[in-house]
mmCIF file of C-alpha atoms in Angstrom:
data_model
loop_
_atom_site.group_PDB
_atom_site.id
_atom_site.type_symbol
_atom_site.label_atom_id
_atom_site.label_comp_id
_atom_site.label_asym_id
_atom_site.label_seq_id
_atom_site.Cartn_x
_atom_site.Cartn_y
_atom_site.Cartn_z
ATOM 1 C CA MET A 475 128.963 225.962 102.582
ATOM 2 C CA SER A 476 130.138 222.694 103.644
ATOM 3 C CA ASN A 477 131.269 221.798 106.943
ATOM 4 C CA THR A 478 134.296 220.135 105.714
ATOM 5 C CA GLU A 479 135.162 223.027 103.391
ATOM 6 C CA ALA A 480 139.113 224.685 104.340
ATOM 7 C CA MET A 481 138.374 227.528 101.759
ATOM 8 C CA VAL A 482 142.190 227.981 100.807
ATOM 9 C CA THR A 483 145.085 225.641 101.754
ATOM 10 C CA ILE A 484 148.335 225.088 100.720
ATOM 11 C CA THR A 485 150.692 222.476 100.220
ATOM 12 C CA ARG A 486 154.255 222.675 99.594
ATOM 13 C CA HIS A 487 155.653 221.132 97.307
ATOM 14 C CA GLY A 488 159.748 220.079 96.624
ATOM 15 C CA GLN A 489 162.356 218.055 99.065
ATOM 16 C CA GLU A 490 162.884 221.700 100.811
ATOM 17 C CA GLY A 491 159.234 223.142 100.173
ATOM 18 C CA HIS A 492 160.181 225.751 98.598
ATOM 19 C CA VAL A 493 157.297 225.864 96.146
ATOM 20 C CA ALA A 494 154.397 227.218 98.135
ATOM 21 C CA GLU A 495 150.814 225.146 96.082
ATOM 22 C CA LEU A 496 147.572 227.967 97.668
ATOM 23 C CA VAL A 497 144.904 226.002 96.882
ATOM 24 C CA LEU A 498 141.095 227.966 96.632
ATOM 25 C CA ASP A 499 139.354 225.223 97.809
ATOM 26 C CA ARG A 500 135.286 225.958 98.421
ATOM 27 C CA PRO A 501 134.319 223.510 95.770
ATOM 28 C CA SER A 502 130.220 223.430 96.811
ATOM 29 C CA ALA A 503 130.311 227.325 94.905
ATOM 30 C CA MET A 504 133.263 227.179 92.547
ATOM 31 C CA ASN A 505 135.468 229.171 95.000
ATOM 32 C CA ALA A 506 132.825 232.223 94.650
ATOM 33 C CA VAL A 507 134.119 234.279 97.369
ATOM 34 C CA SER A 508 132.386 234.489 100.128
ATOM 35 C CA THR A 509 133.839 237.079 103.195
ATOM 36 C CA ALA A 510 134.656 234.315 104.873
ATOM 37 C CA MET A 511 136.743 232.868 101.908
ATOM 38 C CA ALA A 512 138.351 236.471 101.690
ATOM 39 C CA GLU A 513 139.343 236.127 105.092
ATOM 40 C CA ALA A 514 141.015 233.055 104.642
ATOM 41 C CA LEU A 515 142.703 234.725 101.797
ATOM 42 C CA ALA A 516 143.934 236.965 103.172
ATOM 43 C CA GLU A 517 145.450 235.422 105.877
ATOM 44 C CA ALA A 518 147.194 232.848 103.759
ATOM 45 C CA THR A 519 148.817 235.038 101.827
ATOM 46 C CA ALA A 520 150.294 236.666 104.427
ATOM 47 C CA GLY A 521 151.535 233.830 105.983
ATOM 48 C CA LEU A 522 153.136 232.940 102.674
ATOM 49 C CA ALA A 523 154.769 236.665 102.434
ATOM 50 C CA ALA A 524 156.032 236.710 105.780
ATOM 51 C CA ASP A 525 157.741 232.928 105.281
ATOM 52 C CA ARG A 526 160.807 233.361 104.345
ATOM 53 C CA SER A 527 161.499 229.651 103.295
ATOM 54 C CA VAL A 528 159.000 229.967 100.229
ATOM 55 C CA ARG A 529 160.085 230.935 96.709
ATOM 56 C CA CYS A 530 157.685 230.978 94.137
ATOM 57 C CA VAL A 531 153.281 230.428 94.733
ATOM 58 C CA VAL A 532 151.733 228.817 92.646
ATOM 59 C CA VAL A 533 147.656 229.381 92.574
ATOM 60 C CA THR A 534 145.360 226.830 91.857
ATOM 61 C CA SER A 535 141.882 225.480 92.452
ATOM 62 C CA SER A 536 140.513 222.181 93.655
ATOM 63 C CA HIS A 537 137.062 222.543 91.441
ATOM 64 C CA PRO A 538 138.058 220.274 87.970
ATOM 65 C CA LYS A 539 135.346 222.848 86.391
ATOM 66 C CA ALA A 540 136.527 226.355 87.838
ATOM 67 C CA PHE A 541 139.544 228.450 89.113
ATOM 68 C CA CYS A 542 136.945 231.091 90.715
ATOM 69 C CA VAL A 543 134.081 232.458 89.687
ATOM 70 C CA GLY A 544 134.263 236.054 91.578
ATOM 71 C CA ALA A 545 132.355 237.210 94.508
ATOM 72 C CA ASP A 546 129.928 235.038 96.219
ATOM 73 C CA LEU A 547 126.513 237.449 94.912
ATOM 74 C CA LYS A 548 124.651 234.540 96.513
ATOM 75 C CA GLU A 549 125.822 235.885 99.667
ATOM 76 C CA ARG A 550 125.610 239.433 98.492
ATOM 77 C CA ASN A 551 121.890 239.477 98.048
ATOM 78 C CA SER A 552 120.981 239.318 101.458
ATOM 79 C CA PHE A 553 123.645 242.316 102.424
ATOM 80 C CA THR A 554 122.292 245.708 103.398
ATOM 81 C CA ASP A 555 124.668 248.628 102.183
ATOM 82 C CA ALA A 556 126.201 248.769 105.841
ATOM 83 C CA ASP A 557 126.983 245.208 105.256
ATOM 84 C CA LEU A 558 128.797 245.740 101.456
ATOM 85 C CA ILE A 559 130.944 249.038 103.215
ATOM 86 C CA ARG A 560 132.009 246.576 106.283
ATOM 87 C CA GLN A 561 132.373 243.839 103.742
ATOM 88 C CA ARG A 562 135.524 245.829 101.116
ATOM 89 C CA PRO A 563 138.089 245.960 103.774
ATOM 90 C CA ARG A 564 137.829 242.460 104.014
ATOM 91 C CA ALA A 565 137.398 242.122 99.625
ATOM 92 C CA ARG A 566 140.237 244.057 99.374
ATOM 93 C CA ALA A 567 143.395 242.367 101.560
ATOM 94 C CA ALA A 568 142.405 239.225 99.717
ATOM 95 C CA TYR A 569 142.641 240.418 96.244
ATOM 96 C CA THR A 570 145.690 243.082 97.712
ATOM 97 C CA GLY A 571 146.879 239.877 99.453
ATOM 98 C CA VAL A 572 147.413 238.207 96.383
ATOM 99 C CA LEU A 573 149.256 240.477 94.449
ATOM 100 C CA ASP A 574 151.671 241.479 97.567
ATOM 101 C CA LEU A 575 153.022 238.882 97.639
ATOM 102 C CA PRO A 576 156.959 239.073 97.496
ATOM 103 C CA VAL A 577 158.258 236.406 95.951
ATOM 104 C CA PRO A 578 156.969 234.854 92.166
ATOM 105 C CA SER A 579 153.573 234.014 91.452
ATOM 106 C CA ILE A 580 151.510 231.981 88.896
ATOM 107 C CA ALA A 581 147.919 231.319 88.911
ATOM 108 C CA ALA A 582 147.290 227.816 87.222
ATOM 109 C CA VAL A 583 143.607 228.739 85.265
ATOM 110 C CA ALA A 584 141.376 225.698 84.206
ATOM 111 C CA GLY A 585 137.799 226.430 83.844
ATOM 112 C CA PHE A 586 135.842 228.939 84.978
ATOM 113 C CA ALA A 587 138.119 232.472 85.849
ATOM 114 C CA LEU A 588 135.207 235.114 86.100
ATOM 115 C CA GLY A 589 135.599 238.301 88.202
ATOM 116 C CA GLY A 590 137.392 238.112 91.383
ATOM 117 C CA GLY A 591 138.852 234.803 90.086
ATOM 118 C CA CYS A 592 139.975 236.607 87.300
ATOM 119 C CA GLU A 593 141.347 239.379 89.512
ATOM 120 C CA ILE A 594 142.981 236.627 91.365
ATOM 121 C CA ALA A 595 145.154 235.692 88.333
ATOM 122 C CA LEU A 596 145.931 239.004 87.211
ATOM 123 C CA SER A 597 147.023 239.945 90.623
ATOM 124 C CA CYS A 598 149.676 237.197 89.986
ATOM 125 C CA ASP A 599 153.183 237.330 88.525
ATOM 126 C CA ILE A 600 152.192 234.442 85.158
ATOM 127 C CA VAL A 601 149.548 232.755 84.225
ATOM 128 C CA VAL A 602 149.215 229.836 82.610
ATOM 129 C CA ALA A 603 146.271 228.651 81.467
ATOM 130 C CA GLY A 604 144.211 225.468 80.205
ATOM 131 C CA GLU A 605 142.784 224.933 76.945
ATOM 132 C CA GLU A 606 139.696 224.451 78.439
ATOM 133 C CA ALA A 607 139.259 228.094 80.592
ATOM 134 C CA THR A 608 137.034 230.578 80.601
ATOM 135 C CA MET A 609 138.029 234.212 81.970
ATOM 136 C CA GLY A 610 136.449 237.630 81.743
ATOM 137 C CA LEU A 611 135.554 240.004 84.465
ATOM 138 C CA PRO A 612 131.468 240.226 83.739
ATOM 139 C CA GLU A 613 131.120 242.826 86.308
ATOM 140 C CA VAL A 614 129.398 246.034 84.745
ATOM 141 C CA SER A 615 126.477 243.307 83.681
ATOM 142 C CA VAL A 616 125.374 243.122 87.547
ATOM 143 C CA GLY A 617 125.715 246.522 88.278
ATOM 144 C CA VAL A 618 129.036 246.597 89.310
ATOM 145 C CA ILE A 619 133.134 247.521 88.646
ATOM 146 C CA PRO A 620 135.626 244.537 88.966
ATOM 147 C CA GLY A 621 137.262 245.947 92.344
ATOM 148 C CA GLY A 622 139.539 243.229 92.819
ATOM 149 C CA GLY A 623 141.796 245.289 90.600
ATOM 150 C CA GLY A 624 140.338 244.322 87.240
ATOM 151 C CA THR A 625 140.559 247.813 86.102
ATOM 152 C CA GLN A 626 143.911 248.292 86.533
ATOM 153 C CA LEU A 627 145.529 245.493 86.370
ATOM 154 C CA LEU A 628 143.756 244.477 83.321
ATOM 155 C CA THR A 629 144.568 247.529 81.305
ATOM 156 C CA ARG A 630 148.122 247.553 82.345
ATOM 157 C CA ARG A 631 148.287 244.150 80.824
ATOM 158 C CA ILE A 632 147.549 244.549 78.060
ATOM 159 C CA GLY A 633 146.421 247.643 77.028
ATOM 160 C CA TRP A 634 143.836 250.330 77.390
ATOM 161 C CA SER A 635 141.522 249.391 73.892
ATOM 162 C CA LYS A 636 141.868 245.798 75.000
ATOM 163 C CA ALA A 637 141.278 246.256 78.575
ATOM 164 C CA ALA A 638 138.087 248.695 77.409
ATOM 165 C CA LEU A 639 136.780 245.688 75.081
ATOM 166 C CA LEU A 640 136.431 243.322 77.453
ATOM 167 C CA ILE A 641 135.480 245.546 80.786
ATOM 168 C CA PHE A 642 132.997 246.890 78.819
ATOM 169 C CA SER A 643 131.281 244.230 76.699
ATOM 170 C CA THR A 644 131.903 241.463 79.419
ATOM 171 C CA LYS A 645 133.535 239.333 76.709
ATOM 172 C CA ARG A 646 134.167 235.765 77.566
ATOM 173 C CA LEU A 647 137.559 234.416 76.489
ATOM 174 C CA SER A 648 139.019 230.877 76.096
ATOM 175 C CA GLY A 649 142.175 229.847 77.226
ATOM 176 C CA ALA A 650 143.536 230.014 73.481
ATOM 177 C CA GLN A 651 142.143 233.628 73.423
ATOM 178 C CA ALA A 652 143.083 234.812 76.695
ATOM 179 C CA VAL A 653 147.113 234.089 75.864
ATOM 180 C CA GLU A 654 146.156 235.721 72.282
ATOM 181 C CA TYR A 655 144.687 239.213 74.093
ATOM 182 C CA GLY A 656 148.515 239.145 76.733
ATOM 183 C CA LEU A 657 145.166 238.521 79.450
ATOM 184 C CA ALA A 658 147.030 235.259 80.152
ATOM 185 C CA ASP A 659 150.870 233.863 78.950
ATOM 186 C CA LEU A 660 150.970 230.303 78.796
ATOM 187 C CA LEU A 661 148.485 227.885 77.067
ATOM 188 C CA ALA A 662 148.726 224.249 78.363
ATOM 189 C CA PRO A 663 146.410 221.668 77.213
ATOM 190 C CA ALA A 664 143.153 220.871 79.098
ATOM 191 C CA GLY A 665 143.466 219.093 82.256
ATOM 192 C CA THR A 666 147.733 220.094 82.780
ATOM 193 C CA ALA A 667 147.476 223.671 83.718
ATOM 194 C CA ARG A 668 148.191 223.198 87.473
ATOM 195 C CA ASP A 669 151.184 220.402 85.984
ATOM 196 C CA GLN A 670 152.969 222.708 83.965
ATOM 197 C CA ALA A 671 152.293 225.589 86.729
ATOM 198 C CA LEU A 672 154.174 223.527 88.864
ATOM 199 C CA GLU A 673 157.128 222.453 86.658
ATOM 200 C CA LEU A 674 157.962 226.545 86.279
ATOM 201 C CA ALA A 675 157.443 226.994 89.444
ATOM 202 C CA ALA A 676 160.112 224.562 90.803
ATOM 203 C CA GLN A 677 162.552 226.027 87.568
ATOM 204 C CA ILE A 678 161.877 229.246 89.219
ATOM 205 C CA ALA A 679 162.480 228.283 92.775
ATOM 206 C CA LYS A 680 166.152 226.982 91.811
ATOM 207 C CA ASN A 681 167.137 230.511 91.479
ATOM 208 C CA SER A 682 168.125 233.315 94.160
ATOM 209 C CA PRO A 683 165.315 234.096 96.523
ATOM 210 C CA VAL A 684 167.383 237.280 97.720
ATOM 211 C CA GLY A 685 167.631 238.083 93.540
ATOM 212 C CA MET A 686 163.967 237.205 92.698
ATOM 213 C CA ARG A 687 162.453 239.184 95.234
ATOM 214 C CA ASN A 688 164.488 242.098 94.517
ATOM 215 C CA ALA A 689 163.683 241.394 90.825
ATOM 216 C CA LYS A 690 159.696 241.588 91.617
ATOM 217 C CA LYS A 691 160.685 244.568 93.567
ATOM 218 C CA ALA A 692 162.098 246.677 91.561
ATOM 219 C CA MET A 693 159.532 245.259 88.736
ATOM 220 C CA ARG A 694 156.822 246.277 90.476
ATOM 221 C CA LEU A 695 158.003 250.129 91.684
ATOM 222 C CA GLY A 696 159.519 250.058 88.538
ATOM 223 C CA SER A 697 156.541 249.535 86.047
ATOM 224 C CA ASP A 698 154.557 253.186 86.510
ATOM 225 C CA VAL A 699 157.279 255.945 86.342
ATOM 226 C CA ASP A 700 159.616 257.347 83.952
ATOM 227 C CA LEU A 701 162.398 255.173 82.964
ATOM 228 C CA ARG A 702 164.804 257.632 85.080
ATOM 229 C CA ALA A 703 163.321 257.206 88.386
ATOM 230 C CA GLY A 704 162.866 253.622 87.031
ATOM 231 C CA LEU A 705 166.216 253.216 86.449
ATOM 232 C CA GLU A 706 166.772 254.527 90.078
ATOM 233 C CA ILE A 707 164.616 252.426 91.768
ATOM 234 C CA GLU A 708 166.742 249.033 89.783
ATOM 235 C CA ASP A 709 169.277 250.227 91.674
ATOM 236 C CA ALA A 710 168.349 250.326 94.882
ATOM 237 C CA CYS A 711 167.061 247.091 94.409
ATOM 238 C CA TRP A 712 170.214 245.904 92.588
ATOM 239 C CA ARG A 713 172.340 247.514 95.619
ATOM 240 C CA ALA A 714 170.192 245.259 98.236
ATOM 241 C CA THR A 715 171.210 242.046 96.237
ATOM 242 C CA ALA A 716 174.275 242.510 95.209
ATOM 243 C CA PHE A 717 176.146 242.880 98.773
ATOM 244 C CA SER A 718 174.075 239.366 99.893
ATOM 245 C CA GLY A 719 174.563 236.140 100.699
ATOM 246 C CA ASP A 720 173.006 235.009 97.503
ATOM 247 C CA ARG A 721 175.211 236.916 95.390
ATOM 248 C CA ALA A 722 178.403 236.137 96.981
ATOM 249 C CA GLU A 723 177.448 232.185 96.715
ATOM 250 C CA GLY A 724 176.149 232.318 92.740
ATOM 251 C CA VAL A 725 179.458 233.576 92.425
ATOM 252 C CA ALA A 726 181.123 230.892 94.659
ATOM 253 C CA ALA A 727 179.308 228.395 92.458
ATOM 254 C CA PHE A 728 179.330 229.237 89.197
ATOM 255 C CA ASN A 729 182.507 228.881 89.329
ATOM 256 C CA GLU A 730 183.183 226.058 91.669
ATOM 257 C CA LYS A 731 180.774 224.417 88.130
ATOM 258 C CA ARG A 732 178.723 223.063 91.004
ATOM 259 C CA PRO A 733 174.804 224.227 91.730
ATOM 260 C CA PRO A 734 174.346 227.081 94.553
ATOM 261 C CA ARG A 735 173.148 226.432 97.749
ATOM 262 C CA TRP A 736 171.625 230.218 98.522
ATOM 263 C CA PRO A 737 171.635 231.544 102.371
ATOM 264 C CA GLY A 738 168.405 233.043 101.208
ATOM 265 C CA GLU A 739 169.654 237.004 103.023
#
């Protein structure tokens, strides 16, 4: 590892910095997730989650040919069972940190997104895949299983049969195939995934911060319950939004035919 590598960096975009670009930045290892990188990712996502000025997060990579190639197997090759047990909470915190971001999140996938890299993308709400992307979960080929949420997130995203095919066969998908399977949502011409993701994030960031946070909360909490319970979750999130300053400002701005100035509360 180079001493100059930051592991994870954050860049703010837009006049008011409402879009946060979280850059996977360990290029010497194609962003393989080491213990140190997992800790950096967990710390970065915790900071973003606590920052009320953030309205959308875009996860990108500093490596031109890799989003993230998964766990650092070179590091793990020297691990004892005790080492692996000690690392596990740190690894889980990294992936759940992305998953638990309270604002909309977008993965901009260019190049390899394998194993944990694919799971980081799956932890985002929207996946923009470049034509040059290669996505897959190859864990069973090295004697483990997806452990960053892959067995759960992929199944929920694309259904049991397609998820079983990808996980059991370790099949790798191109960007176009990933969109066809439902693993990714938008296909970008080669070299443009980051630009498209940031453009989409800027569009999303124009909307009510309170509305977006509560819409995401309702969607996440309601996704695995029955419809009646889901509607109760939605109602609670609606109430948390309807009596906010954002709702008052949104209605006023609409009637005054001007852009809203969201108080964010």
